[in-house]
Short mmCIF file of C-alpha atoms in Angstrom, two decimals:
data_model
loop_
_atom_site.label_atom_id
_atom_site.label_comp_id
_atom_site.label_asym_id
_atom_site.label_seq_id
_atom_site.Cartn_x
_atom_site.Cartn_y
_atom_site.Cartn_z
CA MET A 179 -3.36 -7.31 25.30
CA ALA A 180 -2.36 -9.28 22.21
CA SER A 181 -0.43 -7.37 19.41
CA ASP A 182 -1.66 -7.58 15.85
CA PHE A 183 -0.30 -6.17 12.33
CA VAL A 184 -1.74 -2.61 12.07
CA TRP A 185 0.01 -1.83 8.92
CA PHE A 186 1.90 -3.08 5.76
CA GLU A 187 4.92 -1.40 3.86
CA LEU A 188 6.56 -2.04 0.77
CA VAL A 189 10.30 -1.07 0.43
CA THR A 190 11.24 -0.83 -3.64
CA PRO A 191 13.90 0.52 -5.78
CA ASP A 192 10.93 1.71 -7.95
CA ALA A 193 7.97 3.41 -6.44
CA LYS A 194 6.35 4.28 -9.88
CA ALA A 195 6.59 0.90 -11.38
CA ALA A 196 5.52 -1.34 -8.06
CA GLU A 197 2.28 1.11 -7.96
CA ALA A 198 1.62 0.21 -11.17
CA PHE A 199 1.91 -3.42 -10.42
CA TYR A 200 -0.15 -3.54 -7.21
CA THR A 201 -2.67 -1.47 -8.38
CA VAL A 202 -3.62 -3.92 -11.14
CA VAL A 203 -2.72 -6.88 -9.50
CA VAL A 204 -4.58 -6.20 -5.82
CA GLY A 205 -7.07 -3.41 -7.04
CA TRP A 206 -5.73 -1.12 -4.63
CA THR A 207 -5.94 2.69 -5.41
CA THR A 208 -3.19 5.30 -4.04
CA GLU A 209 -2.67 8.51 -2.46
CA ALA A 210 0.61 10.50 -2.40
CA SER A 211 1.95 11.16 1.19
CA SER A 212 5.16 12.11 2.48
CA GLY A 213 7.33 10.56 5.69
CA PRO A 214 10.54 10.97 7.41
CA ALA A 215 12.21 9.55 4.47
CA GLY A 216 10.71 11.53 1.92
CA PRO A 217 7.78 11.00 -0.59
CA TYR A 218 5.31 8.10 0.58
CA THR A 219 2.55 6.40 -1.27
CA ILE A 220 -0.54 5.08 0.60
CA PHE A 221 -2.48 1.85 -0.60
CA LYS A 222 -5.99 1.91 -0.15
CA ALA A 223 -8.42 -0.80 -0.47
CA GLY A 224 -11.63 1.22 -1.21
CA GLU A 225 -11.91 4.07 1.52
CA PHE A 226 -9.46 2.36 3.78
CA PRO A 227 -5.63 2.82 4.00
CA VAL A 228 -4.20 -0.42 4.37
CA GLY A 229 -0.56 0.05 3.50
CA GLY A 230 2.15 2.24 2.24
CA MET A 231 5.29 2.05 -0.17
CA LEU A 232 8.43 4.00 0.09
CA GLU A 233 11.17 4.14 -2.68
CA MET A 234 14.80 2.95 -1.51
CA LYS A 235 17.43 2.44 -3.87
CA ASP A 236 19.65 0.99 -2.06
CA VAL A 237 18.12 -1.81 -0.68
CA PRO A 238 15.89 -5.01 -1.82
CA ALA A 239 12.31 -4.69 -2.41
CA GLY A 240 10.28 -6.23 0.35
CA TRP A 241 7.16 -5.98 2.55
CA LEU A 242 7.39 -5.03 6.23
CA GLY A 243 4.62 -5.37 8.71
CA TYR A 244 3.73 -3.16 11.79
CA LEU A 245 3.00 -4.81 14.92
CA GLY A 246 0.81 -2.45 17.05
CA VAL A 247 2.46 -1.92 20.66
CA ASP A 248 2.23 0.63 23.46
CA ASP A 249 5.59 1.34 23.70
CA VAL A 250 7.90 1.09 20.85
CA ASP A 251 11.05 1.93 23.01
CA ALA A 252 10.44 -0.65 25.64
CA PHE A 253 9.31 -3.59 23.15
CA ALA A 254 12.55 -2.63 20.82
CA LYS A 255 14.58 -3.18 23.92
CA LYS A 256 12.86 -6.25 24.53
CA VAL A 257 13.27 -7.99 21.00
CA GLU A 258 17.02 -7.29 21.59
CA ALA A 259 17.18 -8.83 24.88
CA ALA A 260 15.19 -12.01 23.26
CA GLY A 261 18.36 -12.37 20.86
CA GLY A 262 16.90 -10.03 18.11
CA ALA A 263 18.32 -7.00 16.65
CA ILE A 264 17.09 -3.34 16.36
CA CYS A 265 17.64 -2.47 13.03
CA LYS A 266 16.45 1.27 12.88
CA PRO A 267 15.94 2.85 16.26
CA PRO A 268 12.74 4.41 17.64
CA GLU A 269 11.83 7.63 15.68
CA ASP A 270 8.74 9.49 15.67
CA ILE A 271 6.65 10.17 12.32
CA PRO A 272 5.41 13.64 13.11
CA GLY A 273 1.37 13.54 13.40
CA VAL A 274 1.35 9.76 12.95
CA GLY A 275 3.06 8.10 15.61
CA ARG A 276 6.52 6.08 16.47
CA PHE A 277 8.16 3.34 14.92
CA ALA A 278 11.46 1.16 14.97
CA VAL A 279 12.45 -1.58 12.62
CA VAL A 280 13.54 -4.62 14.37
CA ALA A 281 14.45 -8.47 13.28
CA ASP A 282 13.55 -11.65 15.14
CA PRO A 283 16.65 -13.80 16.34
CA GLN A 284 16.57 -15.60 13.03
CA GLY A 285 16.73 -12.53 10.94
CA ALA A 286 13.11 -12.09 10.17
CA MET A 287 12.35 -8.07 9.98
CA PHE A 288 9.45 -6.31 10.95
CA VAL A 289 8.07 -3.13 12.37
CA LEU A 290 6.75 -1.66 16.00
CA PHE A 291 4.59 0.88 15.74
CA HIS A 292 2.52 3.14 18.30
CA GLY A 293 0.11 5.54 16.68
CA ASP A 294 -0.22 9.08 18.27
CA THR A 295 -3.78 8.58 19.19
CA ASN A 296 -5.25 5.09 20.89
CA ASP A 297 -7.69 4.89 18.11
CA ALA A 298 -7.64 1.64 16.07
CA PRO A 299 -7.63 2.83 12.50
CA PRO A 300 -10.73 1.47 10.73
CA ARG A 301 -10.28 -1.51 8.73
CA PRO A 302 -11.97 -3.19 5.78
CA ALA A 303 -13.99 -6.21 6.20
CA PRO A 304 -12.10 -9.29 6.75
CA MET A 305 -11.16 -10.92 3.46
CA SER A 306 -12.67 -8.03 1.27
CA PRO A 307 -10.48 -7.42 -1.86
CA GLY A 308 -7.41 -5.62 -0.94
CA SER A 309 -7.35 -6.48 2.74
CA LEU A 310 -4.80 -8.44 4.88
CA GLY A 311 -5.56 -11.96 4.91
CA TRP A 312 -2.97 -13.80 6.36
CA SER A 313 0.79 -13.19 7.97
CA GLU A 314 3.38 -15.81 7.51
CA LEU A 315 6.50 -16.50 9.16
CA HIS A 316 8.90 -18.83 7.25
CA ALA A 317 11.37 -19.42 9.84
CA ALA A 318 14.65 -22.01 10.33
CA ASP A 319 13.33 -23.05 13.50
CA TRP A 320 9.59 -21.87 14.10
CA GLU A 321 9.33 -23.37 17.39
CA LYS A 322 11.97 -21.53 18.81
CA LEU A 323 10.40 -18.29 17.14
CA PHE A 324 7.49 -18.91 18.95
CA ASP A 325 9.11 -18.93 22.40
CA VAL A 326 10.23 -15.49 21.44
CA TYR A 327 7.03 -14.19 19.85
CA ALA A 328 4.43 -15.33 22.10
CA PRO A 329 5.67 -13.69 25.46
CA LEU A 330 6.17 -10.42 23.56
CA PHE A 331 2.90 -9.92 21.73
CA GLY A 332 0.74 -11.88 23.55
CA TRP A 333 0.26 -14.80 20.87
CA VAL A 334 -1.09 -18.39 21.30
CA LYS A 335 -1.04 -21.53 19.29
CA HIS A 336 -4.30 -22.59 17.22
CA ASP A 337 -4.16 -24.97 14.89
CA THR A 338 -1.57 -27.40 14.05
CA VAL A 339 -1.13 -28.48 10.62
CA PRO A 340 0.59 -31.65 9.75
CA MET A 341 2.59 -30.99 6.34
CA GLY A 342 4.14 -34.28 5.63
CA GLU A 343 8.13 -34.23 5.12
CA MET A 344 7.63 -30.47 5.94
CA GLY A 345 6.95 -30.77 9.56
CA VAL A 346 4.13 -28.95 10.84
CA TYR A 347 2.08 -25.64 10.10
CA GLN A 348 1.48 -23.99 13.30
CA THR A 349 -1.08 -21.34 13.36
CA PHE A 350 -1.12 -18.34 15.89
CA GLY A 351 -2.55 -15.13 17.06
CA PRO A 352 -4.32 -13.48 19.88
CA PRO A 353 -6.39 -15.81 21.98
CA ALA A 354 -9.48 -14.79 20.13
CA ALA A 355 -8.55 -16.00 16.58
CA ALA A 356 -5.68 -16.91 14.34
CA ILE A 357 -3.89 -14.05 12.53
CA GLY A 358 -1.16 -16.21 10.60
CA GLY A 359 0.94 -19.15 10.59
CA MET A 360 4.72 -20.27 11.13
CA PHE A 361 6.56 -23.21 9.60
CA ASN A 362 10.16 -24.36 8.91
CA THR A 363 10.89 -22.90 5.37
CA TYR A 364 12.69 -20.09 3.89
CA ALA A 365 12.77 -20.62 0.27
CA PRO A 366 13.09 -18.85 -2.08
CA ALA A 367 14.68 -15.82 0.13
CA PRO A 368 18.05 -16.58 1.69
CA SER A 369 16.86 -15.95 5.08
CA PRO A 370 13.64 -16.16 7.27
CA TYR A 371 11.08 -13.40 6.42
CA TRP A 372 7.69 -12.71 7.03
CA LEU A 373 5.17 -13.03 4.46
CA TYR A 374 1.90 -11.25 3.74
CA TYR A 375 -1.28 -12.60 1.81
CA PHE A 376 -3.39 -10.09 0.30
CA CYS A 377 -7.42 -10.83 -0.60
CA VAL A 378 -8.14 -10.55 -4.06
CA ASP A 379 -11.84 -11.26 -5.73
CA GLY A 380 -10.66 -14.43 -7.74
CA ILE A 381 -7.38 -16.06 -7.47
CA ASP A 382 -7.38 -17.33 -10.91
CA SER A 383 -7.99 -14.08 -12.42
CA ALA A 384 -5.46 -12.79 -10.15
CA LEU A 385 -2.41 -15.24 -11.39
CA GLU A 386 -3.26 -13.98 -14.60
CA ARG A 387 -2.92 -10.35 -13.83
CA VAL A 388 0.36 -11.16 -11.91
CA LYS A 389 1.80 -12.42 -14.95
CA ALA A 390 0.46 -10.00 -17.34
CA ALA A 391 1.91 -7.12 -15.16
CA GLY A 392 5.64 -8.69 -15.46
CA GLY A 393 5.50 -10.58 -11.77
CA GLN A 394 6.31 -14.51 -11.28
CA ILE A 395 4.11 -17.24 -9.70
CA LEU A 396 6.07 -19.32 -7.17
CA THR A 397 3.66 -21.61 -5.89
CA GLY A 398 -0.02 -22.28 -6.27
CA PRO A 399 -2.77 -21.57 -6.34
CA HIS A 400 -3.66 -24.44 -3.96
CA PRO A 401 -6.50 -25.07 -1.53
CA VAL A 402 -6.36 -23.79 2.32
CA PRO A 403 -8.42 -24.96 5.15
CA GLY A 404 -11.86 -22.80 4.83
CA GLY A 405 -12.22 -23.00 1.27
CA ALA A 406 -10.07 -20.37 -0.15
CA TRP A 407 -6.88 -20.36 -2.32
CA VAL A 408 -3.40 -18.96 -2.11
CA LEU A 409 -0.27 -18.37 -4.10
CA ASN A 410 2.75 -16.97 -3.53
CA ALA A 411 4.42 -14.49 -6.08
CA GLN A 412 7.31 -11.96 -6.62
CA ASP A 413 6.63 -8.59 -8.10
CA PRO A 414 8.95 -7.50 -10.80
CA GLN A 415 11.17 -5.63 -8.41
CA GLY A 416 11.80 -8.85 -6.21
CA GLY A 417 9.39 -8.21 -3.20
CA LEU A 418 7.71 -11.61 -2.37
CA PHE A 419 3.99 -11.60 -1.53
CA ALA A 420 1.25 -13.78 -1.66
CA LEU A 421 -2.68 -13.53 -2.37
CA VAL A 422 -5.88 -15.43 -0.85
CA GLY A 423 -8.90 -15.62 -2.55
CA GLN A 424 -12.14 -17.96 -4.16
CA ARG A 425 -11.75 -20.22 -6.88
CA GLY A 426 -14.82 -20.13 -9.51
#
């Protein structure tokens, strides 16, 4: 069975400021909770929990995606055997599940996760405001990384999109549908990383909210196949994220 992203987590040095930013920009509501590392904030799109936030003063701000797997310990060993690294060994979250933080062979970090129940959590409708719209790997060499991710998570290649001098943009996902893309660029971050696209009602109004709330627009908006528009941005604490929505 192919793996998909099941949760997203913002690690930030200032949770209060980040909460104010993302609730305005993306339209999420929040709910206070707790986790192994202390207080935890849950982001919700309507009634659906879609992600969380953890305050950590000594690490750079950034988003982590959780990939659902059937055995966290076994998959962590597989990532390591494929040339990646285990950044945080497998650990239980009481009443929630088990997780491990890992990095692929080029350094892009993500989380392996298995819930305490086998029931898939309910999700908002695809492309609805606040939902995840796309997951994108900015790589030093995407072809080498695809050969790592594909056998681990059951992903296949979907569309290959030419980008001129930048090479190609390779979409990927389970056989049924693409869930993200990979390409050879990792600016402005100093190393390869995963970038997550959150859906908004309108891309132009979202752009103005980013700027008004103290964020920075890095690229876009620009059109993508299917009629949507995207932009890449940075929150006031330095976390990189992207937005996808319609124009007009």
